[in-house]
Short mmCIF file of C-alpha atoms in Angstrom, two decimals:
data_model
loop_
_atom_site.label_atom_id
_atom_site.label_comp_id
_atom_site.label_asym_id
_atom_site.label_seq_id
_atom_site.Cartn_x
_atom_site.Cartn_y
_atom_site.Cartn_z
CA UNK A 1 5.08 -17.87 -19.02
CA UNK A 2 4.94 -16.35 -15.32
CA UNK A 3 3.76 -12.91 -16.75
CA UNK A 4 0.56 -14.81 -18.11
CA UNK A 5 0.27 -16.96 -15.61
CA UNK A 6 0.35 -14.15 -12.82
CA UNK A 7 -2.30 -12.60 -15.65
CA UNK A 8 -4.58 -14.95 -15.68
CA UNK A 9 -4.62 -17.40 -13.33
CA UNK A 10 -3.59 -15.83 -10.02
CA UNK A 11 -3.40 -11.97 -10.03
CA UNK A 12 -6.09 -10.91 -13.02
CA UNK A 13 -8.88 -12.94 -12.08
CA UNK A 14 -9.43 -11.32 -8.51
CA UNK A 15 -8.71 -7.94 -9.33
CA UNK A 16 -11.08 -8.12 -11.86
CA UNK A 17 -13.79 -9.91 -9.55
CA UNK A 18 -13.04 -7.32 -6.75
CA UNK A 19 -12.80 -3.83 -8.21
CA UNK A 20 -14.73 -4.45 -11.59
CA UNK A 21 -11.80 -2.26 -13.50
CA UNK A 22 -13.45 -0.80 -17.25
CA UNK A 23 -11.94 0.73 -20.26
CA UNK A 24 -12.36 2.67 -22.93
CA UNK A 25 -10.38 2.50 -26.04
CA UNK A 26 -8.86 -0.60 -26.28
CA UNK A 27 -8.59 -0.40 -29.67
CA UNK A 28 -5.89 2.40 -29.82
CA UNK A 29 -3.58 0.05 -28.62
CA UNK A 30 -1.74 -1.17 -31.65
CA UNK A 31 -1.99 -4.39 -32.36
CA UNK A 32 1.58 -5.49 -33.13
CA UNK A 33 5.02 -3.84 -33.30
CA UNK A 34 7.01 -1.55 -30.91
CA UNK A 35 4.96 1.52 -28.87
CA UNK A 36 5.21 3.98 -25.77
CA UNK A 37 1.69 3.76 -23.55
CA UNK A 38 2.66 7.32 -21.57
CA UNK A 39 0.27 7.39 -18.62
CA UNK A 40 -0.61 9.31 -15.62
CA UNK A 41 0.44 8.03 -12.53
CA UNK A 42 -1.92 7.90 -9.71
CA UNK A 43 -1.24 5.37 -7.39
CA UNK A 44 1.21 2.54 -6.96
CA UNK A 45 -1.59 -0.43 -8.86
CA UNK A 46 -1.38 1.55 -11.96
CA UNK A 47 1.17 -0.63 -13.67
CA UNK A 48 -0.69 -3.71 -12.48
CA UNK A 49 -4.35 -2.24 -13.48
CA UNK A 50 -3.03 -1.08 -17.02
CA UNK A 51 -1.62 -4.67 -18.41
CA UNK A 52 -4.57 -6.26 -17.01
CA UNK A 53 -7.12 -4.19 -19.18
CA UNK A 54 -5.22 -5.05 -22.52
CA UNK A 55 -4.55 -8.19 -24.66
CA UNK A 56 -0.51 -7.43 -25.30
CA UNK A 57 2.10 -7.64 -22.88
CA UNK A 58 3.22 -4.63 -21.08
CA UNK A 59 7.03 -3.79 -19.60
CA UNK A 60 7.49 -0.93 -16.89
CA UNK A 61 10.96 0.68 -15.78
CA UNK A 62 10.29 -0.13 -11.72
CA UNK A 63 12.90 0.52 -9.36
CA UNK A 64 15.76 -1.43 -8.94
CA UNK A 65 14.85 -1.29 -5.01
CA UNK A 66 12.06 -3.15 -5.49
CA UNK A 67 14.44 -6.50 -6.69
CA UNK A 68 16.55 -5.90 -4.15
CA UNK A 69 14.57 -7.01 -0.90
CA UNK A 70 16.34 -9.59 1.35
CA UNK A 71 13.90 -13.01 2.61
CA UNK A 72 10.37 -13.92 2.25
CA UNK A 73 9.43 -10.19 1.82
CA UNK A 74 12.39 -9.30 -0.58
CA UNK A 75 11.57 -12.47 -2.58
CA UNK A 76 7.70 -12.29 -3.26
CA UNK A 77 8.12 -8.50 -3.78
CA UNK A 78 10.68 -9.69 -6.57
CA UNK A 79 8.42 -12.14 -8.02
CA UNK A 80 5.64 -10.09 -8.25
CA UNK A 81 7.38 -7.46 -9.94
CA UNK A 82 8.62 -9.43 -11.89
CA UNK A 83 5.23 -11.38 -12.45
CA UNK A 84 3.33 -7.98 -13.66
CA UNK A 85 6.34 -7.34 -16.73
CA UNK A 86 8.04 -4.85 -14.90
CA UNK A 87 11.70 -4.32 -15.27
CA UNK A 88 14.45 -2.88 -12.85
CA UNK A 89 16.50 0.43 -13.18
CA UNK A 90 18.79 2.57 -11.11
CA UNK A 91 16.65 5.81 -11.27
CA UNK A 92 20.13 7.52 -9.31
CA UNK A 93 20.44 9.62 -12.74
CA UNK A 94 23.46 10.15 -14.68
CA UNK A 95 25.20 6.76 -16.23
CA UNK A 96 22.01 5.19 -15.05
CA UNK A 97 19.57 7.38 -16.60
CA UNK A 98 21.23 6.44 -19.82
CA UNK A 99 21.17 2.97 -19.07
CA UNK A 100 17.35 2.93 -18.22
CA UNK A 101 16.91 5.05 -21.59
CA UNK A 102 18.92 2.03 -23.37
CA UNK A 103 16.46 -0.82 -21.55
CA UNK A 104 13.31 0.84 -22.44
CA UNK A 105 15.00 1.32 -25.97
CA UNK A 106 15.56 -2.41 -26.39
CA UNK A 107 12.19 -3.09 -24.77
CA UNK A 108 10.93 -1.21 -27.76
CA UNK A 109 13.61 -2.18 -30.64
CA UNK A 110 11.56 -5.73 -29.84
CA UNK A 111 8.70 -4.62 -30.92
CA UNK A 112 6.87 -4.60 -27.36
CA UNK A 113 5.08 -2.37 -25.75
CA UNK A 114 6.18 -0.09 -22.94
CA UNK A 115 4.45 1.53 -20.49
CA UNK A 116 6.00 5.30 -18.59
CA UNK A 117 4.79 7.10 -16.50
CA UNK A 118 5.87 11.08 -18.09
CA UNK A 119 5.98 13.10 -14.40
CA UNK A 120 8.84 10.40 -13.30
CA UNK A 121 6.73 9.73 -10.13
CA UNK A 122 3.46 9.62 -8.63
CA UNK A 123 1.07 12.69 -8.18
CA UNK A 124 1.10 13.61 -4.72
CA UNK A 125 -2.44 15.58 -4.93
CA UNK A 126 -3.87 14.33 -8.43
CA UNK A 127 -3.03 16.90 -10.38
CA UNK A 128 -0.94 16.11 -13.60
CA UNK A 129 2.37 17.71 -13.36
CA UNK A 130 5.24 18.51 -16.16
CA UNK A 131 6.35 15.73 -17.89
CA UNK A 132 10.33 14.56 -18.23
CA UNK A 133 11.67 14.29 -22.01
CA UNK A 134 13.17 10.94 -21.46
CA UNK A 135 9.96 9.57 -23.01
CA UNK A 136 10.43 12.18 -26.29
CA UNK A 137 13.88 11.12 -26.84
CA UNK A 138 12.99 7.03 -26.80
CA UNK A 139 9.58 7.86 -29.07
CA UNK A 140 12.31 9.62 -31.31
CA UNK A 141 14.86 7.33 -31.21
CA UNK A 142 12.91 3.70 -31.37
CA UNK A 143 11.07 4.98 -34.45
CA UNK A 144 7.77 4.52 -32.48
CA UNK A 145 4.29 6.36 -31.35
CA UNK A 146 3.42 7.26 -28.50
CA UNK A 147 -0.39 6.40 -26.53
CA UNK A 148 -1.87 8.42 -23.81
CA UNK A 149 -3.45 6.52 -21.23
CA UNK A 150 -5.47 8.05 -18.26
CA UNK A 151 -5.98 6.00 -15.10
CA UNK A 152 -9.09 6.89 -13.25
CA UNK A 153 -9.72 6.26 -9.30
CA UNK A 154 -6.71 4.27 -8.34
CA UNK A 155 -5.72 6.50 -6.28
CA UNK A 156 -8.66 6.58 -4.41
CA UNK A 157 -8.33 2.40 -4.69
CA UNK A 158 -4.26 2.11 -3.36
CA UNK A 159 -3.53 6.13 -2.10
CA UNK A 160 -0.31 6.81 -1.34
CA UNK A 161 0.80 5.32 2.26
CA UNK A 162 -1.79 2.97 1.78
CA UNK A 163 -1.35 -0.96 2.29
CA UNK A 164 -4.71 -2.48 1.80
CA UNK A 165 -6.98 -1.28 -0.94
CA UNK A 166 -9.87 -0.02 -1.03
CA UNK A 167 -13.07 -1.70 -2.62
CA UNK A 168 -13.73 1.06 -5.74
CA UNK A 169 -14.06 0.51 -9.40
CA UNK A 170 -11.60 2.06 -11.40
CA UNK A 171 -10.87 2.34 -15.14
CA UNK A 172 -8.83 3.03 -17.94
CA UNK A 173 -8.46 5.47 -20.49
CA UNK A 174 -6.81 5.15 -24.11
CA UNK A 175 -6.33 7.91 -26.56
CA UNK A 176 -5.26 7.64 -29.90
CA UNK A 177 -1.65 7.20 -30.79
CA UNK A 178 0.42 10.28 -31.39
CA UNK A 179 2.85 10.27 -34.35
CA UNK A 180 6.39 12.28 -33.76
CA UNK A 181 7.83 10.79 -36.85
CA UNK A 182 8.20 14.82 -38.22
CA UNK A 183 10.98 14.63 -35.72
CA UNK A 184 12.76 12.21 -37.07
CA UNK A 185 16.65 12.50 -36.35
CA UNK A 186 16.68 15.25 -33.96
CA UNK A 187 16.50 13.32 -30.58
CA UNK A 188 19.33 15.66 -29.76
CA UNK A 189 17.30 18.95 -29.53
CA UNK A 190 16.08 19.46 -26.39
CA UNK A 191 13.80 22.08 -27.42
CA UNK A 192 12.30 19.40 -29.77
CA UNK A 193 11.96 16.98 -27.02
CA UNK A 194 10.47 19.58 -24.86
CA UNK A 195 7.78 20.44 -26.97
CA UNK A 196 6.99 16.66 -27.76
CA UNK A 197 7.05 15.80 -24.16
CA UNK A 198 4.26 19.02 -23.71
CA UNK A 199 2.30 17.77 -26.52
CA UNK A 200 2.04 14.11 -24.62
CA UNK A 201 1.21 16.20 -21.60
CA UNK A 202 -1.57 18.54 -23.23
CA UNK A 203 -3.07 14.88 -24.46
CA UNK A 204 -3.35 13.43 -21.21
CA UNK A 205 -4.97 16.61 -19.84
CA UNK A 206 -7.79 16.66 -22.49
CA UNK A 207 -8.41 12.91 -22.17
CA UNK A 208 -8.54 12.97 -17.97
CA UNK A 209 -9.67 16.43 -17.41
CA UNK A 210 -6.63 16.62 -14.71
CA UNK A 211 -5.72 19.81 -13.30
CA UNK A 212 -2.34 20.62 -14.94
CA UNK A 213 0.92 22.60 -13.09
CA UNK A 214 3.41 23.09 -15.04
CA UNK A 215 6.13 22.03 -12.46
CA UNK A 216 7.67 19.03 -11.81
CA UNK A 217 5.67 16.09 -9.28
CA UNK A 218 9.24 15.77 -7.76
CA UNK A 219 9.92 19.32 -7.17
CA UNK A 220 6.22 19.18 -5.53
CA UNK A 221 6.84 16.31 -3.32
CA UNK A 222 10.11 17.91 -1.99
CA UNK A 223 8.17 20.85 -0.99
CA UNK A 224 5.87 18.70 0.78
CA UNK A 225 8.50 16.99 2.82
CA UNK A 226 10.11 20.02 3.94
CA UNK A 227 6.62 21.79 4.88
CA UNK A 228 4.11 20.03 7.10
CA UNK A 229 0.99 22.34 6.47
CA UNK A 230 1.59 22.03 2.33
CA UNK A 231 1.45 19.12 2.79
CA UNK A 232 -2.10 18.38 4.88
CA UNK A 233 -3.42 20.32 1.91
CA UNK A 234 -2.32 18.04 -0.36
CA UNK A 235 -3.82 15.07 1.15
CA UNK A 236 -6.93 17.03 1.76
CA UNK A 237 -6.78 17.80 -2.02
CA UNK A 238 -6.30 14.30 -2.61
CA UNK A 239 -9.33 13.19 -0.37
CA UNK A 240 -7.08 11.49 2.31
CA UNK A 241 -8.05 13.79 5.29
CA UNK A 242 -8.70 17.17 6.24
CA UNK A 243 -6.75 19.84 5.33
#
């Protein structure tokens, strides 16, 4: 009842009026029964954007930091998370990798859909970068396709560091659903999961046109940490200042 009233009463109805958001390929969304929508991940309004532009129900893995927050902060954060479908994890890996891989699984063993984002975290230039195989092994193991969705301009709408947004129009993106069911029963090859986690990857390239680099965003963003100068170019890249 909250997600649809957050939907659209109070949170859908102005986004919509203020940044205009369009999509194409609605229709590859199935219409019932249990599937992956593996996106790009742009900016931090992607996982609000993306229910907003279809009719079903979507549930993202958040982090469990974001549920955490003590007073009037801690709280609305909580509810608003919690108000857009999203659901939390430890992302601390190990046991709670597993555990996260068991949510999403029940997510999907209800026949819902859920949305992940393949690179594990946001782009820090807008490039698309190597995807995990978490996603392959829940596609494999839930019995379920998997949709590649491209979001387009949100990061130029919410960039990185950001608070307020800025006034743009952005859009979505929805290819048609991929089918790994020749992989049935062998969620425990990693090679397997590999290549179906390149194949989502290779999708989302050819629908957004991203550049690709076959590394991972996290590997990236550690980089950028540790070198000041790598990482004016990446804002630069990603049209938040000079380089």
């Amino acid at each position: 009842m909250f997600y649809w009233l957050m939907k659209y009463v109070v949170i859908g109805p102005l986004v919509k009026a203020i940044f205009r958001p369009w999509i194409v390929g609605r229709r590859n969304v199935p219409v019932e029964g249990g599937a992956i929508l593996a996106s790009n991940h742009l900016s931090f309004v992607d996982s609000i954007i993306l229910p907003l532009m279809i009719d079903r129900p979507v549930a993202f893995l958040a982090k469990s930091d974001y549920f955490t927050g003590k007073g009037l902060k801690g709280w609305s954060t909580r509810m608003f998370f919690k108000g857009t479908g999203q659901i939390p994890i430890d992302r601390s890996g190990g046991k709670a990798s597993e555990a996260s891989l068991n949510t999403g699984l029940q997510v999907l063993g209800g026949g819902e859909l859920l949305g992940i984002y393949p690179e594990g975290t946001r782009s820090p230039d807008g490039k698309l970068y190597r995807g995990r195989t978490g996603i392959a092994r829940m596609a494999l193991e839930a019995h379920v396709p998997v949709v590649p969705v491209v979001m387009v301009d949100t990061d130029t709408m919410m960039p990185i560091g950001q608070r307020v947004p800025n006034v743009v129009r952005v859009g979505v993106v929805i290819g048609e659903p991929l089918d790994f069911s020749r992989f049935a029963g062998m969620e425990g090859d990693r090679y397997i999961l590999r290549s179906i986690t390149d194949e989502i990857m290779v999708a989302l390239q050819r629908l957004g046109e991203q550049e690709y680099e076959d590394v991972y965003a996290s590997t990236v963003k550690d980089r950028l940490r540790t070198d000041p100068r790598a990482a004016r170019r990446a804002r630069a890249a990603a049209g938040e200042g000079d380089a």
